[in-house]
Short mmCIF file of C-alpha atoms in Angstrom, two decimals:
data_model
loop_
_atom_site.label_atom_id
_atom_site.label_comp_id
_atom_site.label_asym_id
_atom_site.label_seq_id
_atom_site.Cartn_x
_atom_site.Cartn_y
_atom_site.Cartn_z
CA MET F 1 99.04 115.92 43.76
CA SER F 2 97.65 116.10 40.16
CA HIS F 3 94.90 118.61 39.32
CA SER F 4 92.30 118.63 36.63
CA LYS F 5 92.38 121.36 34.11
CA LEU F 6 88.83 122.10 34.94
CA GLY F 7 88.99 121.10 38.52
CA PRO F 8 86.27 121.56 41.14
CA SER F 9 88.58 123.91 43.21
CA SER F 10 88.96 126.35 40.31
CA SER F 11 85.33 126.09 39.09
CA SER F 12 84.34 129.57 40.37
CA ARG F 13 86.84 130.89 37.97
CA TRP F 14 86.28 128.78 34.81
CA MET F 15 82.51 128.64 35.26
CA ASN F 16 82.22 132.45 35.48
CA CYS F 17 85.02 133.28 33.07
CA PRO F 18 85.46 130.64 30.30
CA GLY F 19 88.32 132.63 28.71
CA SER F 20 90.44 132.31 31.79
CA VAL F 21 91.40 128.74 30.95
CA ARG F 22 93.04 129.91 27.67
CA ILE F 23 94.60 133.02 29.20
CA SER F 24 96.04 131.12 32.20
CA GLU F 25 97.63 128.45 30.13
CA GLY F 26 101.48 128.47 30.51
CA ILE F 27 101.45 130.64 33.58
CA GLU F 28 103.23 129.02 36.43
CA GLU F 29 101.21 128.76 39.72
CA LYS F 30 103.56 129.46 42.54
CA PRO F 31 102.77 127.84 45.92
CA SER F 32 101.90 130.06 48.69
CA PRO F 33 102.44 129.48 52.41
CA TYR F 34 98.66 129.49 52.85
CA ALA F 35 98.25 126.75 50.32
CA GLU F 36 100.98 124.71 51.94
CA GLU F 37 99.38 125.19 55.35
CA GLY F 38 96.06 123.95 53.94
CA THR F 39 97.70 120.92 52.43
CA LYS F 40 99.21 120.08 55.73
CA ALA F 41 95.83 120.52 57.46
CA HIS F 42 94.22 118.06 54.97
CA SER F 43 96.99 115.54 55.64
CA LEU F 44 96.28 115.82 59.34
CA SER F 45 92.59 115.42 58.76
CA GLU F 46 93.07 112.23 56.78
CA LEU F 47 95.44 110.94 59.58
CA MET F 48 92.81 111.66 62.27
CA PHE F 49 90.09 109.79 60.43
CA GLU F 50 92.47 106.82 60.12
CA ASP F 51 93.43 106.84 63.84
CA LEU F 52 91.71 108.89 66.57
CA ASP F 53 94.63 108.28 68.96
CA PRO F 54 96.36 111.62 69.51
CA LYS F 55 99.66 109.82 70.03
CA GLU F 56 99.70 109.19 66.20
CA TRP F 57 99.40 112.89 65.26
CA LYS F 58 103.09 113.64 65.28
CA GLY F 59 104.64 116.63 63.40
CA TYR F 60 101.69 118.97 63.79
CA ASP F 61 101.39 121.99 66.11
CA GLU F 62 98.90 122.46 68.83
CA GLU F 63 96.77 124.99 66.93
CA MET F 64 96.45 122.84 63.81
CA THR F 65 95.58 119.76 65.82
CA THR F 66 92.96 121.54 67.81
CA GLU F 67 91.34 123.22 64.74
CA VAL F 68 91.43 120.19 62.46
CA ARG F 69 89.89 118.10 65.20
CA LYS F 70 86.92 120.48 65.19
CA TYR F 71 86.37 119.55 61.51
CA VAL F 72 86.77 115.83 62.14
CA ASP F 73 84.25 115.98 65.09
CA TYR F 74 81.82 117.87 62.81
CA VAL F 75 82.05 115.12 60.21
CA MET F 76 81.75 112.33 62.67
CA ALA F 77 78.61 113.99 64.12
CA HIS F 78 76.90 112.98 60.90
CA MET F 79 77.59 109.27 61.49
CA THR F 80 74.19 108.99 63.29
CA ASP F 81 73.39 105.46 62.28
CA PRO F 82 75.18 102.06 62.06
CA ASN F 83 74.34 101.97 58.39
CA CYS F 84 76.22 105.32 57.72
CA VAL F 85 79.40 104.87 55.86
CA LEU F 86 82.33 107.23 55.90
CA TYR F 87 84.83 107.77 53.05
CA THR F 88 87.92 109.94 53.24
CA GLU F 89 89.80 111.52 50.30
CA VAL F 90 87.39 110.30 47.71
CA ARG F 91 88.66 110.65 44.16
CA VAL F 92 85.61 111.25 41.94
CA ASN F 93 85.45 110.98 38.06
CA LEU F 94 83.61 113.92 36.51
CA GLY F 95 84.15 113.01 32.87
CA GLN F 96 80.40 112.75 32.25
CA TYR F 97 80.00 116.50 32.71
CA ILE F 98 83.62 117.81 32.52
CA PRO F 99 86.10 116.51 29.87
CA ASP F 100 88.83 114.69 31.62
CA GLY F 101 87.49 116.04 34.82
CA PHE F 102 88.15 114.64 38.23
CA GLY F 103 88.55 115.77 41.87
CA THR F 104 89.04 114.65 45.40
CA ALA F 105 86.27 115.13 47.93
CA ASP F 106 87.69 115.53 51.53
CA ASN F 107 84.94 113.35 53.08
CA VAL F 108 81.74 111.73 52.16
CA VAL F 109 79.12 110.18 54.43
CA LEU F 110 76.44 107.92 53.03
CA ASP F 111 73.36 107.70 55.25
CA TRP F 112 71.48 104.83 53.53
CA ASN F 113 68.59 104.88 56.05
CA LYS F 114 67.81 108.55 55.27
CA LYS F 115 68.79 108.16 51.62
CA THR F 116 71.12 111.11 52.10
CA LEU F 117 74.57 111.80 50.78
CA HIS F 118 76.75 114.20 52.80
CA VAL F 119 79.82 115.83 51.12
CA PHE F 120 82.35 117.69 53.34
CA ASP F 121 84.98 120.25 52.24
CA LEU F 122 87.61 121.30 54.80
CA LYS F 123 88.78 124.91 54.47
CA TYR F 124 91.72 125.67 56.79
CA GLY F 125 92.06 129.36 55.73
CA LYS F 126 90.74 132.11 57.84
CA GLY F 127 91.02 135.11 55.59
CA VAL F 128 87.74 134.69 53.62
CA LYS F 129 84.62 133.10 55.06
CA VAL F 130 83.20 130.41 52.65
CA TRP F 131 79.60 129.56 52.36
CA ALA F 132 78.11 126.26 51.13
CA THR F 133 75.14 127.99 49.43
CA LYS F 134 75.58 127.76 45.63
CA ASN F 135 79.28 126.75 46.18
CA SER F 136 80.44 125.43 42.85
CA GLN F 137 83.29 123.39 44.33
CA GLY F 138 81.11 121.69 46.87
CA ARG F 139 78.36 120.96 44.38
CA ILE F 140 80.78 119.51 41.73
CA TYR F 141 82.29 117.21 44.45
CA ALA F 142 78.68 116.27 45.24
CA ILE F 143 78.04 115.46 41.49
CA GLY F 144 81.07 113.23 41.38
CA SER F 145 80.15 111.54 44.60
CA LEU F 146 76.64 110.88 43.40
CA LEU F 147 77.97 109.29 40.27
CA GLU F 148 80.44 107.22 42.30
CA PHE F 149 78.08 105.90 45.10
CA ASP F 150 74.53 106.09 43.92
CA ARG F 151 74.66 103.34 41.24
CA ASP F 152 71.10 102.05 42.21
CA LYS F 153 69.61 105.63 42.31
CA ASP F 154 68.62 105.40 45.98
CA ILE F 155 69.91 108.78 47.14
CA LYS F 156 67.10 111.35 47.48
CA LYS F 157 68.88 114.31 49.27
CA ILE F 158 72.40 115.75 49.14
CA VAL F 159 73.88 117.95 51.92
CA ILE F 160 77.08 119.93 51.13
CA HIS F 161 79.10 121.06 54.01
CA ILE F 162 81.91 123.65 54.31
CA GLY F 163 83.93 123.27 57.45
CA GLN F 164 86.13 126.32 58.32
CA PRO F 165 87.26 125.47 61.83
CA ARG F 166 89.61 128.47 62.50
CA LEU F 167 86.65 130.76 62.08
CA ASN F 168 84.27 128.32 63.88
CA HIS F 169 82.29 128.37 60.69
CA PHE F 170 80.37 125.28 59.61
CA HIS F 171 77.80 125.87 56.92
CA SER F 172 75.61 123.56 54.78
CA GLU F 173 73.30 123.46 51.79
CA GLU F 174 70.62 120.94 51.06
CA LEU F 175 69.66 119.89 47.54
CA THR F 176 67.39 117.15 46.10
CA THR F 177 69.07 114.77 43.64
CA LYS F 178 66.96 116.34 40.92
CA GLU F 179 68.31 119.81 41.80
CA LEU F 180 71.82 118.58 41.82
CA LYS F 181 71.56 116.90 38.40
CA ALA F 182 70.14 120.03 36.95
CA TYR F 183 73.14 121.93 38.19
CA ALA F 184 75.26 119.25 36.70
CA GLU F 185 74.03 120.29 33.29
CA THR F 186 74.96 123.84 34.03
CA VAL F 187 78.49 122.63 34.84
CA LYS F 188 78.56 120.74 31.61
CA LYS F 189 77.64 123.73 29.62
CA ALA F 190 80.17 125.92 31.35
CA ALA F 191 82.89 123.35 30.72
CA LYS F 192 81.96 123.24 27.06
CA ALA F 193 82.22 127.00 26.82
CA THR F 194 85.92 126.91 27.84
CA GLU F 195 86.77 124.89 24.78
CA ASP F 196 85.86 127.88 22.44
CA PRO F 197 89.16 129.30 21.21
CA ASN F 198 87.37 132.70 21.42
CA ALA F 199 85.92 132.13 24.82
CA PRO F 200 85.45 135.57 26.45
CA ALA F 201 87.20 136.72 29.61
CA ILE F 202 84.57 137.96 32.00
CA PRO F 203 85.96 140.06 34.94
CA GLY F 204 84.39 139.72 38.30
CA GLU F 205 85.46 139.49 41.95
CA LEU F 206 84.66 135.76 42.40
CA GLN F 207 86.48 134.58 39.29
CA CYS F 208 89.44 136.93 39.35
CA ARG F 209 90.29 136.37 43.07
CA TRP F 210 92.27 133.24 42.49
CA CYS F 211 93.08 133.55 38.76
CA LYS F 212 96.77 133.22 38.10
CA ALA F 213 96.42 135.45 35.01
CA SER F 214 94.51 138.22 36.80
CA SER F 215 97.67 140.57 37.06
CA GLU F 216 98.19 140.35 33.24
CA CYS F 217 94.64 140.07 32.01
CA LYS F 218 93.88 142.78 29.41
CA THR F 219 90.21 142.50 29.81
CA LEU F 220 90.44 143.08 33.54
CA ARG F 221 92.77 146.01 32.90
CA ASP F 222 90.29 147.54 30.41
CA PHE F 223 87.40 146.92 32.82
CA THR F 224 89.28 148.63 35.60
CA ASN F 225 90.24 151.59 33.36
CA LYS F 226 86.57 152.02 32.43
CA ILE F 227 85.50 152.03 36.05
CA VAL F 228 88.15 154.40 37.55
CA GLY F 229 88.85 156.31 34.30
CA ASN F 230 86.86 158.93 32.43
CA GLU F 231 84.73 156.75 30.23
CA PHE F 232 81.39 157.87 31.73
CA ASP F 233 78.46 159.20 29.75
CA ASP F 234 78.81 162.88 30.63
CA LEU F 235 82.42 163.64 29.67
CA ASP F 236 81.80 167.43 30.09
CA ALA F 237 81.04 167.15 33.81
CA ASP F 238 83.89 167.87 36.28
CA LEU F 239 82.39 165.65 38.98
CA LEU F 240 80.97 162.14 39.03
CA ASN F 241 77.27 161.89 39.53
CA MET F 242 75.53 159.57 42.09
CA GLU F 243 75.26 156.62 39.70
CA GLU F 244 78.94 156.93 38.64
CA LEU F 245 80.12 157.06 42.29
CA SER F 246 78.11 153.94 42.93
CA GLU F 247 79.61 152.20 40.02
CA VAL F 248 83.22 152.84 41.10
CA LEU F 249 82.55 151.87 44.78
CA SER F 250 80.69 148.68 43.70
CA HIS F 251 83.89 147.30 42.09
CA LYS F 252 86.19 148.44 44.94
CA LYS F 253 87.31 144.92 45.92
CA LEU F 254 87.90 143.84 42.22
CA ILE F 255 89.96 147.04 41.60
CA GLU F 256 92.03 146.63 44.75
CA MET F 257 92.60 142.90 43.98
CA PHE F 258 93.76 143.79 40.42
CA LEU F 259 96.24 146.46 41.66
CA LYS F 260 97.60 144.21 44.38
CA ASN F 261 98.07 141.26 41.95
CA VAL F 262 99.80 143.61 39.38
CA GLU F 263 102.14 144.82 42.08
CA GLU F 264 103.01 141.27 43.18
CA ARG F 265 103.58 140.27 39.45
CA VAL F 266 105.80 143.30 38.73
CA THR F 267 107.78 142.58 41.87
CA GLU F 268 108.38 138.97 40.62
CA PHE F 269 109.57 140.26 37.28
CA LEU F 270 111.98 142.72 38.81
CA ILE F 271 113.44 140.14 41.16
CA GLU F 272 113.99 137.90 38.08
CA GLY F 273 115.98 140.81 36.49
CA LYS F 274 113.32 141.76 33.92
CA ASP F 275 113.10 145.42 32.90
CA ILE F 276 109.80 147.19 33.96
CA PRO F 277 109.83 150.81 32.68
CA GLY F 278 109.73 153.27 35.56
CA PHE F 279 110.22 150.69 38.40
CA GLN F 280 113.00 149.11 40.34
CA THR F 281 113.14 146.92 43.37
CA GLY F 282 113.22 148.45 46.79
CA TYR F 283 112.16 147.77 50.44
CA SER F 284 108.96 148.52 52.06
CA LYS F 285 108.81 150.66 55.29
CA THR F 286 109.23 148.68 58.56
CA ASN F 287 109.27 149.57 62.25
CA ARG F 288 112.19 149.10 64.52
CA LYS F 289 112.04 146.01 66.91
CA TRP F 290 114.22 144.72 69.60
CA GLY F 291 117.28 142.57 68.75
CA ASP F 292 118.09 139.13 70.19
CA ASP F 293 120.21 140.50 72.99
CA ALA F 294 117.63 143.18 74.06
CA GLU F 295 116.01 141.07 76.91
CA GLU F 296 119.30 140.44 78.66
CA PHE F 297 120.41 144.11 78.15
CA LEU F 298 117.14 145.65 79.44
CA ILE F 299 116.91 143.42 82.50
CA LYS F 300 120.49 144.26 83.35
CA LYS F 301 119.85 147.96 83.05
CA LEU F 302 116.25 148.29 84.28
CA GLY F 303 115.43 145.22 86.26
CA LYS F 304 111.70 144.58 86.71
CA ASP F 305 111.01 147.89 84.85
CA ALA F 306 112.08 146.08 81.62
CA TRP F 307 108.66 144.51 81.51
CA GLN F 308 105.16 145.83 81.38
CA LYS F 309 101.94 143.94 82.17
CA SER F 310 98.94 143.79 79.80
CA LEU F 311 95.72 141.86 79.82
CA ILE F 312 95.52 138.59 77.85
CA THR F 313 93.73 138.55 74.56
CA LEU F 314 89.96 138.06 74.29
CA GLY F 315 90.53 134.79 72.29
CA LYS F 316 92.75 133.39 74.98
CA ALA F 317 90.42 134.37 77.81
CA GLU F 318 87.52 132.67 75.99
CA LYS F 319 89.44 129.41 75.80
CA LEU F 320 90.15 129.64 79.52
CA LEU F 321 86.80 130.86 80.81
CA GLY F 322 84.23 130.41 78.06
CA LYS F 323 82.66 132.81 75.57
CA GLU F 324 79.56 133.54 77.64
CA ILE F 325 81.58 134.59 80.81
CA VAL F 326 83.97 136.77 78.76
CA ALA F 327 81.08 138.39 76.85
CA GLU F 328 79.80 139.92 80.15
CA HIS F 329 83.00 141.96 80.55
CA THR F 330 83.58 143.05 76.92
CA VAL F 331 82.28 146.02 74.89
CA LYS F 332 82.26 146.38 71.15
CA PRO F 333 82.91 150.00 70.07
CA GLN F 334 80.80 151.33 67.24
CA GLY F 335 82.69 151.25 63.90
CA LYS F 336 83.13 154.28 61.66
CA ILE F 337 80.28 154.96 59.16
CA ILE F 338 81.03 153.44 55.76
CA PRO F 339 78.88 152.71 52.67
CA ILE F 340 77.54 149.07 52.60
CA LYS F 341 76.40 147.61 49.31
CA ILE F 342 72.76 146.73 49.22
CA LYS F 343 72.17 143.11 48.26
#
């Protein structure tokens, strides 16, 4: 699958950090198991829209089939009128706003009676909850879809949907056509900024999270050093003041992300045989576990005492009995006290 240099999926990076395009150039993006899983889920989604017969959904496990079906059902619920038209895997041209830009929207529903354009984005991951509000990827797909389908300028409302079935999370944002076109100009300006050979690198949690250059970015390193180092106003003080403590904690996720990415990158270099001063490869600590022959051995020696009973998980109980019934028999312990950033 080809990707645009300034694609919708990476828009949170290049729109917030124009220098990341230059810095990332030439760095290989290695596939992760999560990305491969997401690609497989999208393929299943496309198959389901083509044929709703479960007999045709071969090669996918039960969990993925169940979860992706939730997304498909969510999309189909917006086919509320015979005049609604559904499109799947819609390639949109974004050249009007992004040089050589293009992308592929997962699903688009055109409700001509309500003059509404629905744009859907499937997120199969369950690590980070994604919201539709001000979601640059969803908005850019919507811009491309509007250019593709609204030739006669009939569409008045755009609804951008994020479907994250494994978290039972479905969220949407409504915009007028005027609002979306105004945002398109913001996208155009951001895309133009990346063409500057001196475009600045601007660290931030949103743009650094998926940047393939984050582990080697000097600007991010300097920013992290400033936050966790000694470059505060009062260099004579032995202790950080309240404002300085707040400054460090406010960037906790970004700092942790940077250190994690550096560790992963250094590990890659060491495995490749490169010399990293002060480091060598090793193995992380693991816990013992039973070997393949353990079950037979324990049953022979201990009989029924080889097993111990435990209650099924809450998630499994909810699937069997329903969430409301299970909720009557569960408790949620209070968590430990932690600082929470004020929005």
